PDB file of C-alpha atoms in Angstrom:
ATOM      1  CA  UNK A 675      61.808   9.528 115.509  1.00 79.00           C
ATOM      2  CA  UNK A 676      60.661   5.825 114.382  1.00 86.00           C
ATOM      3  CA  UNK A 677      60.635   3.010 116.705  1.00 92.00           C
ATOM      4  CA  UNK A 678      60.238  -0.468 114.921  1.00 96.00           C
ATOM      5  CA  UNK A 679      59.513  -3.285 117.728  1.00 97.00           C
ATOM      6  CA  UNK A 680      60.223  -6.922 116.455  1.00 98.00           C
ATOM      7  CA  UNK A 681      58.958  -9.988 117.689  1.00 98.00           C
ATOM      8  CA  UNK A 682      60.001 -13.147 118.668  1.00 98.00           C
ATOM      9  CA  UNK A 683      63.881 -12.717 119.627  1.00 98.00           C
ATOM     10  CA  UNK A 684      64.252 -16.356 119.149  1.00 98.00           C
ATOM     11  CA  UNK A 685      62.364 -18.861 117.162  1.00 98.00           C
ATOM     12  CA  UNK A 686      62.721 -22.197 116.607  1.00 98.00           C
ATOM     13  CA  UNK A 687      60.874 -24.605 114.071  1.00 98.00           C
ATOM     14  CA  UNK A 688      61.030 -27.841 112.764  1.00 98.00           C
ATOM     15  CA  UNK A 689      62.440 -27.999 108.902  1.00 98.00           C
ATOM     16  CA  UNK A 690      59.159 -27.807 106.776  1.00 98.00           C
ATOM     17  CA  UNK A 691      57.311 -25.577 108.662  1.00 98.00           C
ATOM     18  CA  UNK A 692      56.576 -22.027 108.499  1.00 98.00           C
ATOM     19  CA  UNK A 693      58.232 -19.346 110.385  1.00 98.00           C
ATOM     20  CA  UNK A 694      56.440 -16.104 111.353  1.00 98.00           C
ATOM     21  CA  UNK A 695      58.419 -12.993 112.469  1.00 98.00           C
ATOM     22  CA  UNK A 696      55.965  -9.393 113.571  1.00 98.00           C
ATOM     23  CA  UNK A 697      57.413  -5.858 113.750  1.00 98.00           C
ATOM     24  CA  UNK A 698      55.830  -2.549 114.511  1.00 98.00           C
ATOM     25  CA  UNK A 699      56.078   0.569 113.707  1.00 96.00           C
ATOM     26  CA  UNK A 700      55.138   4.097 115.438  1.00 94.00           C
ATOM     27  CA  UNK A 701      55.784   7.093 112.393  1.00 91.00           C
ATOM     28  CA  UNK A 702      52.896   6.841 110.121  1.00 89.00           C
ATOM     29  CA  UNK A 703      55.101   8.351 107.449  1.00 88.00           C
ATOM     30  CA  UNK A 704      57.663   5.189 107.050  1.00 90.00           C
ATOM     31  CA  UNK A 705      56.890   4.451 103.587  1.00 90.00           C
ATOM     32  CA  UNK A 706      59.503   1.198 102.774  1.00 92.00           C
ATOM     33  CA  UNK A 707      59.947  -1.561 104.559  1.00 95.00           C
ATOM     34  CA  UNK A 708      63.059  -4.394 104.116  1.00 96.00           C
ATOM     35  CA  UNK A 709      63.477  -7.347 105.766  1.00 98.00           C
ATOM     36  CA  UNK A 710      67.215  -8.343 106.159  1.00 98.00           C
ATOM     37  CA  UNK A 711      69.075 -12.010 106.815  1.00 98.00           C
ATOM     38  CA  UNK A 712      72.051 -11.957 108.301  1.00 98.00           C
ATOM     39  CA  UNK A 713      74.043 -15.165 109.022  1.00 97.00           C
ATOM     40  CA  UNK A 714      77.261 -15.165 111.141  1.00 94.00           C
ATOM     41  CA  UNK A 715      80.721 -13.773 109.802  1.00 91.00           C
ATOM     42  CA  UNK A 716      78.348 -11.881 107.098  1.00 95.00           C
ATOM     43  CA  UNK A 717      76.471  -8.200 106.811  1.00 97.00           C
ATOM     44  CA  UNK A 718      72.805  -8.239 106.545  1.00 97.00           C
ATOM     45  CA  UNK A 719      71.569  -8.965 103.297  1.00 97.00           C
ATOM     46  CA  UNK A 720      68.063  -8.069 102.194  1.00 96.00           C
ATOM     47  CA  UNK A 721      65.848 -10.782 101.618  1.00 97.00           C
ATOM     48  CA  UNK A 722      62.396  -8.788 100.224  1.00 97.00           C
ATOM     49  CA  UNK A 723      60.835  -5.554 101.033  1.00 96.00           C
ATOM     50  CA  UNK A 724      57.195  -4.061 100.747  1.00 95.00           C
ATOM     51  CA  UNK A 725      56.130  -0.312 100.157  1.00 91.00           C
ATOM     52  CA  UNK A 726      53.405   1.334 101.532  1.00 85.00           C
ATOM     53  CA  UNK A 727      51.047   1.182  99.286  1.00 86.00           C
ATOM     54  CA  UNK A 728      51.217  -2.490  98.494  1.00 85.00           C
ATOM     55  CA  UNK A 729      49.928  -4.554 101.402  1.00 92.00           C
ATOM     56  CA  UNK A 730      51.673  -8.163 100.460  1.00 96.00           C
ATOM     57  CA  UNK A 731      54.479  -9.307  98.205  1.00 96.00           C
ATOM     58  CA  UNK A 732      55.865 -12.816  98.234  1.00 97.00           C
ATOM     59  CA  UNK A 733      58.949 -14.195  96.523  1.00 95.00           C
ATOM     60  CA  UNK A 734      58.360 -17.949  96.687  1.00 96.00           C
ATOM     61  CA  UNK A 735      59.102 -19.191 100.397  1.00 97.00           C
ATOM     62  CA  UNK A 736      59.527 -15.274 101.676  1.00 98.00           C
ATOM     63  CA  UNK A 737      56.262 -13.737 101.931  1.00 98.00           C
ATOM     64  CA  UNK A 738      55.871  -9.788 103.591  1.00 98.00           C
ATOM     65  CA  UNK A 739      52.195  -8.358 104.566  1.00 97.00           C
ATOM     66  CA  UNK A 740      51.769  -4.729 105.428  1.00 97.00           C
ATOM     67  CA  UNK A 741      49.087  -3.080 107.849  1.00 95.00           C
ATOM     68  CA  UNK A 742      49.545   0.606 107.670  1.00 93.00           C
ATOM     69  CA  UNK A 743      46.555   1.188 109.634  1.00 93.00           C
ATOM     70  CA  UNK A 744      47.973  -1.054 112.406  1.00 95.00           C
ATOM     71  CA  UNK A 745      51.587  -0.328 111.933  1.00 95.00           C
ATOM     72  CA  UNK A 746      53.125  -3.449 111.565  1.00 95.00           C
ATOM     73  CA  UNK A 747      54.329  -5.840 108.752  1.00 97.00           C
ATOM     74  CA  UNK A 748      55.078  -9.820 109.164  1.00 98.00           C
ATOM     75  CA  UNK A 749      57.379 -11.986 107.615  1.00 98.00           C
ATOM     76  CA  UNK A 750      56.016 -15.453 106.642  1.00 98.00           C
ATOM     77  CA  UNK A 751      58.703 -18.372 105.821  1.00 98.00           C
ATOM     78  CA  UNK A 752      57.643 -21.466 105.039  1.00 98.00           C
ATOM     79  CA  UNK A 753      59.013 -24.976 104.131  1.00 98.00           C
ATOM     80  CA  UNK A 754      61.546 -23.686 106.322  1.00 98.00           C
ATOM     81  CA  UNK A 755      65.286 -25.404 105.539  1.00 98.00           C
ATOM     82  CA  UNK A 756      68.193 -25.649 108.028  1.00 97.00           C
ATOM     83  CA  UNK A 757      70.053 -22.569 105.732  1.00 97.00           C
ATOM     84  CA  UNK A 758      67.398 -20.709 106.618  1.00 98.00           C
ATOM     85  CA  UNK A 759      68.863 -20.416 109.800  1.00 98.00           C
ATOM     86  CA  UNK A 760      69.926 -16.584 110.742  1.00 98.00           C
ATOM     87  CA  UNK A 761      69.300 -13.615 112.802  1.00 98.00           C
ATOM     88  CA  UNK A 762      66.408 -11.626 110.593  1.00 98.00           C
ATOM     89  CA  UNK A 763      65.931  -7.631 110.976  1.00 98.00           C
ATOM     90  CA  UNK A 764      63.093  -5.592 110.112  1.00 98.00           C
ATOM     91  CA  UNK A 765      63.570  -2.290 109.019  1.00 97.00           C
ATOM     92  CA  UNK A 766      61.285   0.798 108.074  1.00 94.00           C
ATOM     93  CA  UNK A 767      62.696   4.165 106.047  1.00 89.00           C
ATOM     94  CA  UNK A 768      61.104   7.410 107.261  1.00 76.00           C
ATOM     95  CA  UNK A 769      62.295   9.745 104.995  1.00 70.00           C
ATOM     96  CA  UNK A 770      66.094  11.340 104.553  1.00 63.00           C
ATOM     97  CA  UNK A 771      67.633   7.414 104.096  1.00 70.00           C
ATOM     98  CA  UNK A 772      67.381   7.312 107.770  1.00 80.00           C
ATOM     99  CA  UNK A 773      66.653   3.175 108.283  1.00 88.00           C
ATOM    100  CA  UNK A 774      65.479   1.836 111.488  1.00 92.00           C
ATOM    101  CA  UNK A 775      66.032  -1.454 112.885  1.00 96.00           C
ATOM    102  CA  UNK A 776      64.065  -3.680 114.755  1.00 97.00           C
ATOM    103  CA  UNK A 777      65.929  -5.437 117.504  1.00 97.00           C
ATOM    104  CA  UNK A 778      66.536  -8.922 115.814  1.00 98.00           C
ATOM    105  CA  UNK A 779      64.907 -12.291 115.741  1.00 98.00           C
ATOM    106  CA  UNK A 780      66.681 -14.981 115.804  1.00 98.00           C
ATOM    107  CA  UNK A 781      65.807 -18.430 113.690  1.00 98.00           C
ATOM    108  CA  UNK A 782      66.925 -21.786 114.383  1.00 98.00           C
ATOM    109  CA  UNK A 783      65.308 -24.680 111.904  1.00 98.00           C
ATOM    110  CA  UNK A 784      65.855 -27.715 113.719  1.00 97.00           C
ATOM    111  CA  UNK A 785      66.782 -30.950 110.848  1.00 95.00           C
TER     112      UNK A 785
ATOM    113  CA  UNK B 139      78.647 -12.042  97.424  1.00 53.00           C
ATOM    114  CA  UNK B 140      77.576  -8.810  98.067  1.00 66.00           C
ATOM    115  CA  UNK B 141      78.191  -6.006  95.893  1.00 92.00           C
ATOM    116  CA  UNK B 142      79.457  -3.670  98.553  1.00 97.00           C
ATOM    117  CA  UNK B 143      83.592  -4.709  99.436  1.00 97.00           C
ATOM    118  CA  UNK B 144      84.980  -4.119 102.745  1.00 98.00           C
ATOM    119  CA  UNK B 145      88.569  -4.174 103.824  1.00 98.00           C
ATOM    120  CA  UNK B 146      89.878  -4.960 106.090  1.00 97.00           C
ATOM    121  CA  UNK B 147      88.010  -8.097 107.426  1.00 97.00           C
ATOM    122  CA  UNK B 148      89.506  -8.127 110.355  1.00 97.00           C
ATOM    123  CA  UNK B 149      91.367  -5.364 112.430  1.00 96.00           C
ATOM    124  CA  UNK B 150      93.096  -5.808 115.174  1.00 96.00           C
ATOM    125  CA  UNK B 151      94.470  -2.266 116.528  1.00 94.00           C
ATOM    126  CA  UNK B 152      95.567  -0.546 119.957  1.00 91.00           C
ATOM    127  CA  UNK B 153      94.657   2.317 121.173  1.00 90.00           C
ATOM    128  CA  UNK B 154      97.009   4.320 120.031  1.00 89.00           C
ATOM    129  CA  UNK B 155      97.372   2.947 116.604  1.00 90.00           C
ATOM    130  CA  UNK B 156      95.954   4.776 113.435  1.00 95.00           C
ATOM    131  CA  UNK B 157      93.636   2.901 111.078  1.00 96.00           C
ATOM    132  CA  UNK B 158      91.153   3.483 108.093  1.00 97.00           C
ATOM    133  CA  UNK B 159      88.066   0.778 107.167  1.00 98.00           C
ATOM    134  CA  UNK B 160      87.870   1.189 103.314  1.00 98.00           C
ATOM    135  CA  UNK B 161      84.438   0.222 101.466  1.00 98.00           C
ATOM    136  CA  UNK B 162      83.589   0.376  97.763  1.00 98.00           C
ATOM    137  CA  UNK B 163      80.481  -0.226  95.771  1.00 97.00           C
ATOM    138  CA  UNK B 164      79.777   0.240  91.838  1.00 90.00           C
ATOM    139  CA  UNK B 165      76.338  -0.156  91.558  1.00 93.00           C
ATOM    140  CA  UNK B 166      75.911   3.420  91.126  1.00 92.00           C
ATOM    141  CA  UNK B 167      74.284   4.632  94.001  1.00 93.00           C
ATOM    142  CA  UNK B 168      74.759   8.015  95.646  1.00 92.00           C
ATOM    143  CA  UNK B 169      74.367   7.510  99.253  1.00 94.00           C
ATOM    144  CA  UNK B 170      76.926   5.753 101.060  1.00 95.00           C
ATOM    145  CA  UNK B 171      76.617   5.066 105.020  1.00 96.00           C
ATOM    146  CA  UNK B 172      78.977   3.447 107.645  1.00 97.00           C
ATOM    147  CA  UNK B 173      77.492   1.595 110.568  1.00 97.00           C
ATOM    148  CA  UNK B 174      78.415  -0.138 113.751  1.00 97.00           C
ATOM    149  CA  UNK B 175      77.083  -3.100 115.028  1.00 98.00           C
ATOM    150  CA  UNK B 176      77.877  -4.907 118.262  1.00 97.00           C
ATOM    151  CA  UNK B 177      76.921  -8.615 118.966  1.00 94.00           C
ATOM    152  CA  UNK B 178      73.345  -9.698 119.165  1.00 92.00           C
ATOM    153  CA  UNK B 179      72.131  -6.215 118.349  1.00 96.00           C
ATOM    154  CA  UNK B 180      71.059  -4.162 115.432  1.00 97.00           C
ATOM    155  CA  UNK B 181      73.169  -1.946 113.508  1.00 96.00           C
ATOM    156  CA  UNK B 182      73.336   1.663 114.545  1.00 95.00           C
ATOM    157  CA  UNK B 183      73.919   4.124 112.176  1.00 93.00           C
ATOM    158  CA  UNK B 184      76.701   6.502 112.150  1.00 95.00           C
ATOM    159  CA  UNK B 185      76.935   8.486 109.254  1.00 95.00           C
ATOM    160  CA  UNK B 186      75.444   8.700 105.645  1.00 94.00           C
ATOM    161  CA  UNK B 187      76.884  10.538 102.846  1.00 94.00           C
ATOM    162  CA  UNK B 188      75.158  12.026 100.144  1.00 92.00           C
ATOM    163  CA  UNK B 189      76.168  12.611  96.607  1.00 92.00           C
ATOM    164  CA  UNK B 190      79.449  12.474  98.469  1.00 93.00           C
ATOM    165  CA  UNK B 191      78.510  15.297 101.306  1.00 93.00           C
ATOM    166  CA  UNK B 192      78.128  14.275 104.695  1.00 92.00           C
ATOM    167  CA  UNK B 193      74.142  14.481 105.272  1.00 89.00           C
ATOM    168  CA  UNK B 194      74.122  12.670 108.689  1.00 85.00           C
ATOM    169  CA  UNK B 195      76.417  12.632 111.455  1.00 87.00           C
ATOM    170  CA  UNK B 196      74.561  10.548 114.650  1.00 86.00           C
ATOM    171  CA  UNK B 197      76.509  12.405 116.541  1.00 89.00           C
ATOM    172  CA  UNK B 198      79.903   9.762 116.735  1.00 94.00           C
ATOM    173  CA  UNK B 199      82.583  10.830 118.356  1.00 94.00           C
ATOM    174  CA  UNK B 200      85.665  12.574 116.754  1.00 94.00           C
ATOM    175  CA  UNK B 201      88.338   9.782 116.793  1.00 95.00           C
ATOM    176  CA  UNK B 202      85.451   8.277 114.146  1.00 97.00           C
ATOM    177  CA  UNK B 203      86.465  10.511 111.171  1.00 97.00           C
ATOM    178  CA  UNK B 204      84.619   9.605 107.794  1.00 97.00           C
ATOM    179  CA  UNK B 205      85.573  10.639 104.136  1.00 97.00           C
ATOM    180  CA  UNK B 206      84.203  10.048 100.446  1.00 96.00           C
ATOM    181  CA  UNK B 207      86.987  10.802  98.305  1.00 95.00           C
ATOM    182  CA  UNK B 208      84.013   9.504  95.833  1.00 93.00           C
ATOM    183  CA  UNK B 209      81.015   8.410  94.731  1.00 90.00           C
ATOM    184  CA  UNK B 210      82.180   5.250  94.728  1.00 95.00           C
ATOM    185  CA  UNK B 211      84.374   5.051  97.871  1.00 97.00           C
ATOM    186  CA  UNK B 212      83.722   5.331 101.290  1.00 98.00           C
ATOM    187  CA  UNK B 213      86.818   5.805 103.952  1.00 98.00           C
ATOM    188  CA  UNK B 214      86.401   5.455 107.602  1.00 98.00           C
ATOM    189  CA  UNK B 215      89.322   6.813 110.021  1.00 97.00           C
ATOM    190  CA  UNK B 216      90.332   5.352 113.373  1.00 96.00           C
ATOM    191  CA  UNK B 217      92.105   7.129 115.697  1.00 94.00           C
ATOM    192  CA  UNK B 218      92.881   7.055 119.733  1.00 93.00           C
ATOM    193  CA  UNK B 219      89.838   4.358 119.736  1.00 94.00           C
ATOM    194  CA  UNK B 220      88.588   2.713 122.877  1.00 94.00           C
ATOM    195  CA  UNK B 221      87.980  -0.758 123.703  1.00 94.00           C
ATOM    196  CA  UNK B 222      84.300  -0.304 123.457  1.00 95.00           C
ATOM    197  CA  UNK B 223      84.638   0.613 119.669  1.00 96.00           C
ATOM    198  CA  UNK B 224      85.402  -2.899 119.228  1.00 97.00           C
ATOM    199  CA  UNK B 225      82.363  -3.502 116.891  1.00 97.00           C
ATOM    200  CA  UNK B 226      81.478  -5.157 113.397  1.00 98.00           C
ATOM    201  CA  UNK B 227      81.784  -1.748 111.192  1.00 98.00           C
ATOM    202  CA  UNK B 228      79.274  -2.185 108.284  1.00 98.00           C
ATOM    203  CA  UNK B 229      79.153   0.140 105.344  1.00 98.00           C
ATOM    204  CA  UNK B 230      75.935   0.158 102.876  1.00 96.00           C
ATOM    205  CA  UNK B 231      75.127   1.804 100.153  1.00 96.00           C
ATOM    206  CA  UNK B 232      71.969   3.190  97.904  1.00 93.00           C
ATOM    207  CA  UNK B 233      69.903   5.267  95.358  1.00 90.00           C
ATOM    208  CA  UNK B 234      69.014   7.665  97.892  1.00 79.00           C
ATOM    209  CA  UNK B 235      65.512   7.762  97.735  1.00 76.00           C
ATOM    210  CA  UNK B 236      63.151   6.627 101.061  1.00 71.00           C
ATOM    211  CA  UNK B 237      61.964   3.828  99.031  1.00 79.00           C
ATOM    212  CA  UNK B 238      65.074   1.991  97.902  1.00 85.00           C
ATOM    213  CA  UNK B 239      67.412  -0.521 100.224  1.00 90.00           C
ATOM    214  CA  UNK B 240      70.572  -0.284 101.508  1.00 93.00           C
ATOM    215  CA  UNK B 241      72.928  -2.911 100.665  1.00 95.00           C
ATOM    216  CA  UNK B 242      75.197  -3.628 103.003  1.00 97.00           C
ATOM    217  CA  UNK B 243      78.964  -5.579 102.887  1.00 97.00           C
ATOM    218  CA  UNK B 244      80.257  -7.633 105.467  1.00 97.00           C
ATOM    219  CA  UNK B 245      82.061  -5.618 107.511  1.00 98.00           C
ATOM    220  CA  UNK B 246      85.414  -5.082 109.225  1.00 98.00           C
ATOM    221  CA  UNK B 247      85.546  -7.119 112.504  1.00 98.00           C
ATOM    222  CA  UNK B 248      87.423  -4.040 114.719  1.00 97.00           C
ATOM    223  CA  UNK B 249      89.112  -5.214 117.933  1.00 96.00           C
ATOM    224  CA  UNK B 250      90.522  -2.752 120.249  1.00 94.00           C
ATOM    225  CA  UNK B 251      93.184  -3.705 122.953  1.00 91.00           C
TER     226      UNK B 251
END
């Protein structure tokens, strides 16, 4: 089955800079990738995702970059604000709505 | 707020007691999955339901009993739990498809004593 491997497991920045989170990915078929948020007291709610065939989609602050030759995909914060502040899970589908989380990073933007 | 409702939000139950996690979406979408999730770790999934048959069972044990009395509803039944059940119990929904996301409510906080 998929393993997804996610990297840092705890970051912290200063507000107004950028925030870089790496996952990777070991079934060449995985064909959608999400990237979650999920703040305490609350489920994870998906922030932006990327599909295979597109290698980088951005959604003003949130960007997402996909190497499917390397197997992995980044997520790229910047201007980071203190509400930015959560534990962020990667995530890639391989087929039959089976999703597979990485193990968690988790942000702290320091005011 | 998220467009998946959970209730409870909190449970509080013994181990003898007899409980069901209810979740409800209406955005259409004909898969429906419960997970579990226990602090500082990802969710794990548990079941999925599709076009209201269940497609997935990761093998959970039987006092975990699921049921989709729709497409629209999602039921969860607790029985004879064990204190290591106490979990965040998420339930998400979606199209389906390998290439749509899962959107997930907030969960029922489940303690066990």
């Amino acid at each position: 089955g998929e393993n997804v491997e996610q990297h840092p497991s705890t970051l912290s920045v200063q507000e107004g800079d950028s925030a870089v989170i790496k996952c990777t990915y070991s079934d060449s078929a995985s064909n959608y990738f999400p990237w979650y948020k999920q703040e305490l007291g609350k489920g994870p709610q998906l922030i932006i995702d990327i599909r295979s065939n597109v290698g980088e989609k951005k959604d003003q602050r949130i960007a997402v970059t996909l190497n499917k030759t390397a197997k992995h995909f980044s997520l790229h914060i910047t201007e980071t604000q203190p509400e930015d502040s959560a534990v962020y899970f990667c995530a890639a589908i391989a087929g039959a709505n089976n999703l597979f989380f990485g193990t968690g990073t988790r942000l702290t933007v320091i005011p | 707020d998220t467009e998946v409702t959970q209730t409870p939000k909190h449970l509080v139950m013994g181990m003898t007691n007899k409980k069901s996690l209810k979740c409800e979406q209406h955005m259409g979408h004909r898969a429906m999955y419960w997970y579990k999730q226990k602090a500082k770790k990802p969710p794990e999934l548990m079941f999925v339901y599709s076009y209201e048959k269940l497609s997935i069972n990761e093998s959970v044990p039987s006092r975990f009993s699921p049921e989709c009395p729709n497409s629209s509803l999602l039921n969860l039944h607790l029985h004879a739990l064990q204190p290591e059940d106490s979990a965040l119990y998420l339930c998400a929904s979606s199209h389906g498809t390998d290439d749509q996301p899962q959107h997930f409510g907030d969960g029922t906080r489940l303690s066990i004593l």
